[in-house]
Amino acid sequence: MATQYIFSFQNGDGKNKALLGGKGANLCEMTQIGLNVPPGFVISTAACLDYLRDRRLPDGLMEGVKRHIEAIEQTTGKRFGGNSLPLLVSVRSGSAISMPGMMDTILNLGLNRETLQGLIEETGDPRFGYDAYRRFIQLFGKVALGIADEKFDLHFDNVKKQAGIKADVALDADHLKEISDLFLQVVKEETGRPFPEDVYEQLELAIKAVFESWMGRRAVDYRREFRITEKMANGTAANIVTMVFGNMGNDCATGVGFTRNPGTGANEMYGEYLVNAQGEDVVAGIRTPKPVQELTREMPDLYRQLTELRDKLEQHYREVQDFEYTIERGVLYCLQTRSGKMNAAAMVRTSVEMVKEGLISKERALLRINPELLEQLLHPQLDPHNKIPPLAQGLPASPGAACGKCVFDADTAAMMGKAGEKIILLREETKPEDIHGFFAAQGILTSRGGKTSHAAVVARGMGKACVAGAEDIKVDVRSRRALVGDVLIREGDILTIDGGSGLIYLGEIPTVAPTVSSELQTLLSWADSYAELKVYANVDTPEGAKKALAYGATGIGLCRTERMFNAKERLPLVVDMILAEDPDSRAAALEKLLPIQREDFVQLFTAMAPHPVTVRLLDPPMHEFLPSEHQLEDEIQALNKYETMIKGQRVTLETLSGHDVLPAPFNLLSEDVIGKAIAKKQLMLKKVRDLSEVNPMLGHRGVRLGMSYPEIYKMQIRSVLEAAAICAQQGLAIAPEIMVPQVITVEELKRVNKYVAEVRQETESRYGLVLNFKFGTMIETVRACTRAGQLAEVAEFFSFGTNDLTQATFSFSREDAENKFLPLYNEVGLLEDNPFEVLDVKGVGQLMKMTAEFGRRTRPGIKIGICGEQGGHPQSIRFCHHIKLDYVSCSAPRIPIARLAAAHAKLLEHEFSEQS
């Protein structure tokens, strides 16, 4: 049976957007529900794909086109190519997913020297005829013949200049005739052939051009940017539609409308129109359009009809519609409708209001919003009217916008922040010891590192803007300046960064603060009622916990204890602990840290009660708490110079005063004090060199620290359990969980659990109560996945650390991969997504699925979640629901996104099962 490629508007299936494209399907559906749509037909996406494969139109296609043109001729009483009452058509693209402006359209097709005269005779308006002709020649020349617009524009502008005319509408029929003749000459010069007079040749070339535009650069780039896969949309339809004209006089108009305000979501008529114009005039900015409300004055009856059209469209499609219309001599035609593209605030408001109006269900209200869209509502944004060009661009690592004085080190950032200054912390890369600078800064900018680098992870956890890996910025920390090409950035210069786009600006760009609307709160409460996955937060402070609760978190899935060590007043104690040469000295230093960390947990448990708080024991390598080797060498050199200067000063002052001992204040910085400082720096330098590893991410970290230095883990366990006991005595219902990182064998877990048992017995005896808590492990090594059944003998919960698990599975260094080859892999299709952003379900996901099955086989009902970066990504959340995890944990600002994504996962689970 021959393939059917062509469908009239009267019989096309308006639900089959894959075959007819969104535009074609909607034209069919609008026709069939009785709206006034110009007659036409759709050539399907299947024809496009066959054409692109064979490089020719399918056999018999043009014969079918001719039959459908003849049907339009019978309906309209006009003739295609006729010199009396000529039929003109548009040839318009349209894929299954709307891609506005990305593919090609040709208007006024069917004009030639003969039909032009027929059009002039029919309308009695030579100006209108030549205006339509010159538009057609240029558009056809550009789209179908590949002639650059500039070739036509040069002649157009010269005629206007010679006539002393600025506005296109001021050109008369003679001007437009002259322009048309010049355009015909351009076509002949550029192609070597005269402009095609045969209207069916025009139509065939136009259909081919529309099909070709599916693989045009802008369409391909658009699909890549918005992740439109072949399953979502493959090929474009070609819609052949009878032309109706909004530029035949002052009883004609053209416009674009929305059934609701796309900026605010308000339930009101919204749009613009132009009298005596064609549709491209509205969107191309040739003339300033008028607000649609003015139509009540110019054409009141047509405004009433337009309001009825608006109501019918929204009632039928049950979605906010973006529609195009033309008024030809007092008759309203609807040319197109599609789901309106709106910002996040408008999408949320319309979802809630349409449910209250009975227009849609709660399920549809949730599913019509892409969870990622909510990110717009949760971070400061740059003023959309900003016209300042960016200085550079990096990776959009943590969304939001921030502005402040450029500072090159964390200490200065903390000092200036304390003084009330707004700061952008600019570093080559960041380390945990910079954390106090993070707290003080409005945003973080690095010249190295990827979206999952330390700076990015921490910034997202804090909800602060971050741009990472801006490699065009050459940072010189020692001279406290940076270069971008020839532009010098000095400390104190104002920078603005946009963590959503990765753009960096010199100077201040105003930002708009986010607000959480009541509509968003309502929508997310609906999401929670459908979701099975719980949403936890990755936070480390009571302030972060309160923020997470405000966003709707129901627990903390990852509290990184090392972040608590990095506070400026605590870091010296940590350094003393690292420098200790024996367990007793190390224990003495830890004893000073114990009450500090215990109080941290008391506050954290109190803030989150009664929700669970998962505390990860120390994970990063010890050297990360120390300055770098180069920094220490510089500091020792500076101290040596200072010591020499003090000695010289002492000799001079003793000679002048005759005193053996220097008077105050000269004895405050004595040689002894400086000498001790030098000695400590030298000891730190030796320790840094001793701790140096070829690949520290795969080295002495995580549980391996607990094996080498059990006193560190015992102190942390004690601080958690004593905090839990204090809270229990206060009558708080708390749910602490102790999590061991980087485990590869059950023996490691048993040993740490032995520490826990020892501390538990002591704590319960001291406080006179029974502690209730869970003991578990992160799953972030491949061996842990394969040994999950054995680990579950000891662990009461698993939490997937997918950042490290992804790195281990791919054998990628994430920072190097994101800055070197991953973009290429994504661009050429070797990998569909960045696996550090989107969970790799075919690799890492299969390890997770296996781990969950092994764990549940040993311990039915074991609690399993994810706390890696991917835990806040909607696509990853969908997979987590599929393998029946209990929770996902993510940075606080992504909690609303995760809540909505969890609802999507439940509502779409059947679809996901079929795909997988």
PDB file of N, CA, C and O in Angstrom, residues 842-863:
ATOM      1  N   LYS A 842      22.593   4.231  31.605  1.00  0.00           N
ATOM      2  CA  LYS A 842      23.054   2.999  30.956  1.00  0.00           C
ATOM      3  C   LYS A 842      24.310   2.419  31.612  1.00  0.00           C
ATOM      4  O   LYS A 842      24.609   1.248  31.435  1.00  0.00           O
ATOM      5  N   GLY A 843      25.040   3.248  32.337  1.00  0.00           N
ATOM      6  CA  GLY A 843      26.243   2.782  33.003  1.00  0.00           C
ATOM      7  C   GLY A 843      26.112   2.895  34.507  1.00  0.00           C
ATOM      8  O   GLY A 843      25.875   1.914  35.215  1.00  0.00           O
ATOM      9  N   VAL A 844      26.232   4.131  35.014  1.00  0.00           N
ATOM     10  CA  VAL A 844      26.113   4.375  36.447  1.00  0.00           C
ATOM     11  C   VAL A 844      24.743   3.908  36.947  1.00  0.00           C
ATOM     12  O   VAL A 844      24.626   3.306  38.026  1.00  0.00           O
ATOM     13  N   GLY A 845      23.712   4.155  36.161  1.00  0.00           N
ATOM     14  CA  GLY A 845      22.365   3.760  36.565  1.00  0.00           C
ATOM     15  C   GLY A 845      22.222   2.264  36.751  1.00  0.00           C
ATOM     16  O   GLY A 845      21.522   1.796  37.659  1.00  0.00           O
ATOM     17  N   GLN A 846      22.882   1.497  35.893  1.00  0.00           N
ATOM     18  CA  GLN A 846      22.805   0.046  36.021  1.00  0.00           C
ATOM     19  C   GLN A 846      23.529  -0.432  37.277  1.00  0.00           C
ATOM     20  O   GLN A 846      23.097  -1.388  37.935  1.00  0.00           O
ATOM     21  N   LEU A 847      24.627   0.239  37.627  1.00  0.00           N
ATOM     22  CA  LEU A 847      25.306  -0.076  38.890  1.00  0.00           C
ATOM     23  C   LEU A 847      24.391   0.228  40.071  1.00  0.00           C
ATOM     24  O   LEU A 847      24.326  -0.531  41.047  1.00  0.00           O
ATOM     25  N   MET A 848      23.684   1.349  39.999  1.00  0.00           N
ATOM     26  CA  MET A 848      22.755   1.709  41.077  1.00  0.00           C
ATOM     27  C   MET A 848      21.632   0.683  41.195  1.00  0.00           C
ATOM     28  O   MET A 848      21.263   0.267  42.304  1.00  0.00           O
ATOM     29  N   LYS A 849      21.086   0.290  40.069  1.00  0.00           N
ATOM     30  CA  LYS A 849      19.991  -0.686  40.075  1.00  0.00           C
ATOM     31  C   LYS A 849      20.456  -1.998  40.693  1.00  0.00           C
ATOM     32  O   LYS A 849      19.756  -2.599  41.531  1.00  0.00           O
ATOM     33  N   MET A 850      21.651  -2.451  40.282  1.00  0.00           N
ATOM     34  CA  MET A 850      22.209  -3.684  40.823  1.00  0.00           C
ATOM     35  C   MET A 850      22.446  -3.570  42.331  1.00  0.00           C
ATOM     36  O   MET A 850      22.123  -4.476  43.111  1.00  0.00           O
ATOM     37  N   THR A 851      22.993  -2.427  42.754  1.00  0.00           N
ATOM     38  CA  THR A 851      23.270  -2.199  44.169  1.00  0.00           C
ATOM     39  C   THR A 851      21.994  -2.271  44.993  1.00  0.00           C
ATOM     40  O   THR A 851      21.950  -2.906  46.058  1.00  0.00           O
ATOM     41  N   ALA A 852      20.937  -1.614  44.500  1.00  0.00           N
ATOM     42  CA  ALA A 852      19.663  -1.619  45.221  1.00  0.00           C
ATOM     43  C   ALA A 852      19.109  -3.030  45.339  1.00  0.00           C
ATOM     44  O   ALA A 852      18.608  -3.437  46.402  1.00  0.00           O
ATOM     45  N   GLU A 853      19.210  -3.799  44.263  1.00  0.00           N
ATOM     46  CA  GLU A 853      18.701  -5.176  44.297  1.00  0.00           C
ATOM     47  C   GLU A 853      19.497  -6.028  45.284  1.00  0.00           C
ATOM     48  O   GLU A 853      18.908  -6.767  46.087  1.00  0.00           O
ATOM     49  N   PHE A 854      20.827  -5.925  45.244  1.00  0.00           N
ATOM     50  CA  PHE A 854      21.667  -6.692  46.167  1.00  0.00           C
ATOM     51  C   PHE A 854      21.389  -6.296  47.614  1.00  0.00           C
ATOM     52  O   PHE A 854      21.276  -7.150  48.501  1.00  0.00           O
ATOM     53  N   GLY A 855      21.297  -4.978  47.857  1.00  0.00           N
ATOM     54  CA  GLY A 855      21.081  -4.497  49.221  1.00  0.00           C
ATOM     55  C   GLY A 855      19.754  -4.962  49.782  1.00  0.00           C
ATOM     56  O   GLY A 855      19.661  -5.390  50.944  1.00  0.00           O
ATOM     57  N   ARG A 856      18.692  -4.876  48.969  1.00  0.00           N
ATOM     58  CA  ARG A 856      17.359  -5.265  49.439  1.00  0.00           C
ATOM     59  C   ARG A 856      17.251  -6.774  49.647  1.00  0.00           C
ATOM     60  O   ARG A 856      16.464  -7.241  50.473  1.00  0.00           O
ATOM     61  N   ARG A 857      18.043  -7.538  48.877  1.00  0.00           N
ATOM     62  CA  ARG A 857      18.020  -8.978  49.044  1.00  0.00           C
ATOM     63  C   ARG A 857      18.552  -9.357  50.436  1.00  0.00           C
ATOM     64  O   ARG A 857      18.046 -10.266  51.087  1.00  0.00           O
ATOM     65  N   THR A 858      19.575  -8.634  50.876  1.00  0.00           N
ATOM     66  CA  THR A 858      20.153  -8.892  52.194  1.00  0.00           C
ATOM     67  C   THR A 858      19.318  -8.268  53.312  1.00  0.00           C
ATOM     68  O   THR A 858      19.071  -8.874  54.350  1.00  0.00           O
ATOM     69  N   ARG A 859      18.917  -6.999  53.090  1.00  0.00           N
ATOM     70  CA  ARG A 859      18.173  -6.266  54.128  1.00  0.00           C
ATOM     71  C   ARG A 859      16.916  -5.675  53.492  1.00  0.00           C
ATOM     72  O   ARG A 859      16.919  -4.535  53.015  1.00  0.00           O
ATOM     73  N   PRO A 860      15.827  -6.428  53.481  1.00  0.00           N
ATOM     74  CA  PRO A 860      14.574  -5.884  52.921  1.00  0.00           C
ATOM     75  C   PRO A 860      14.199  -4.584  53.643  1.00  0.00           C
ATOM     76  O   PRO A 860      14.301  -4.487  54.859  1.00  0.00           O
ATOM     77  N   GLY A 861      13.798  -3.600  52.880  1.00  0.00           N
ATOM     78  CA  GLY A 861      13.408  -2.323  53.471  1.00  0.00           C
ATOM     79  C   GLY A 861      14.560  -1.387  53.744  1.00  0.00           C
ATOM     80  O   GLY A 861      14.365  -0.323  54.352  1.00  0.00           O
ATOM     81  N   ILE A 862      15.791  -1.738  53.297  1.00  0.00           N
ATOM     82  CA  ILE A 862      16.918  -0.837  53.492  1.00  0.00           C
ATOM     83  C   ILE A 862      16.626   0.507  52.836  1.00  0.00           C
ATOM     84  O   ILE A 862      16.072   0.581  51.737  1.00  0.00           O
ATOM     85  N   LYS A 863      16.949   1.584  53.520  1.00  0.00           N
ATOM     86  CA  LYS A 863      16.715   2.936  53.004  1.00  0.00           C
ATOM     87  C   LYS A 863      17.796   3.260  51.973  1.00  0.00           C
ATOM     88  O   LYS A 863      18.997   3.114  52.259  1.00  0.00           O
TER      89      LYS A 863
END
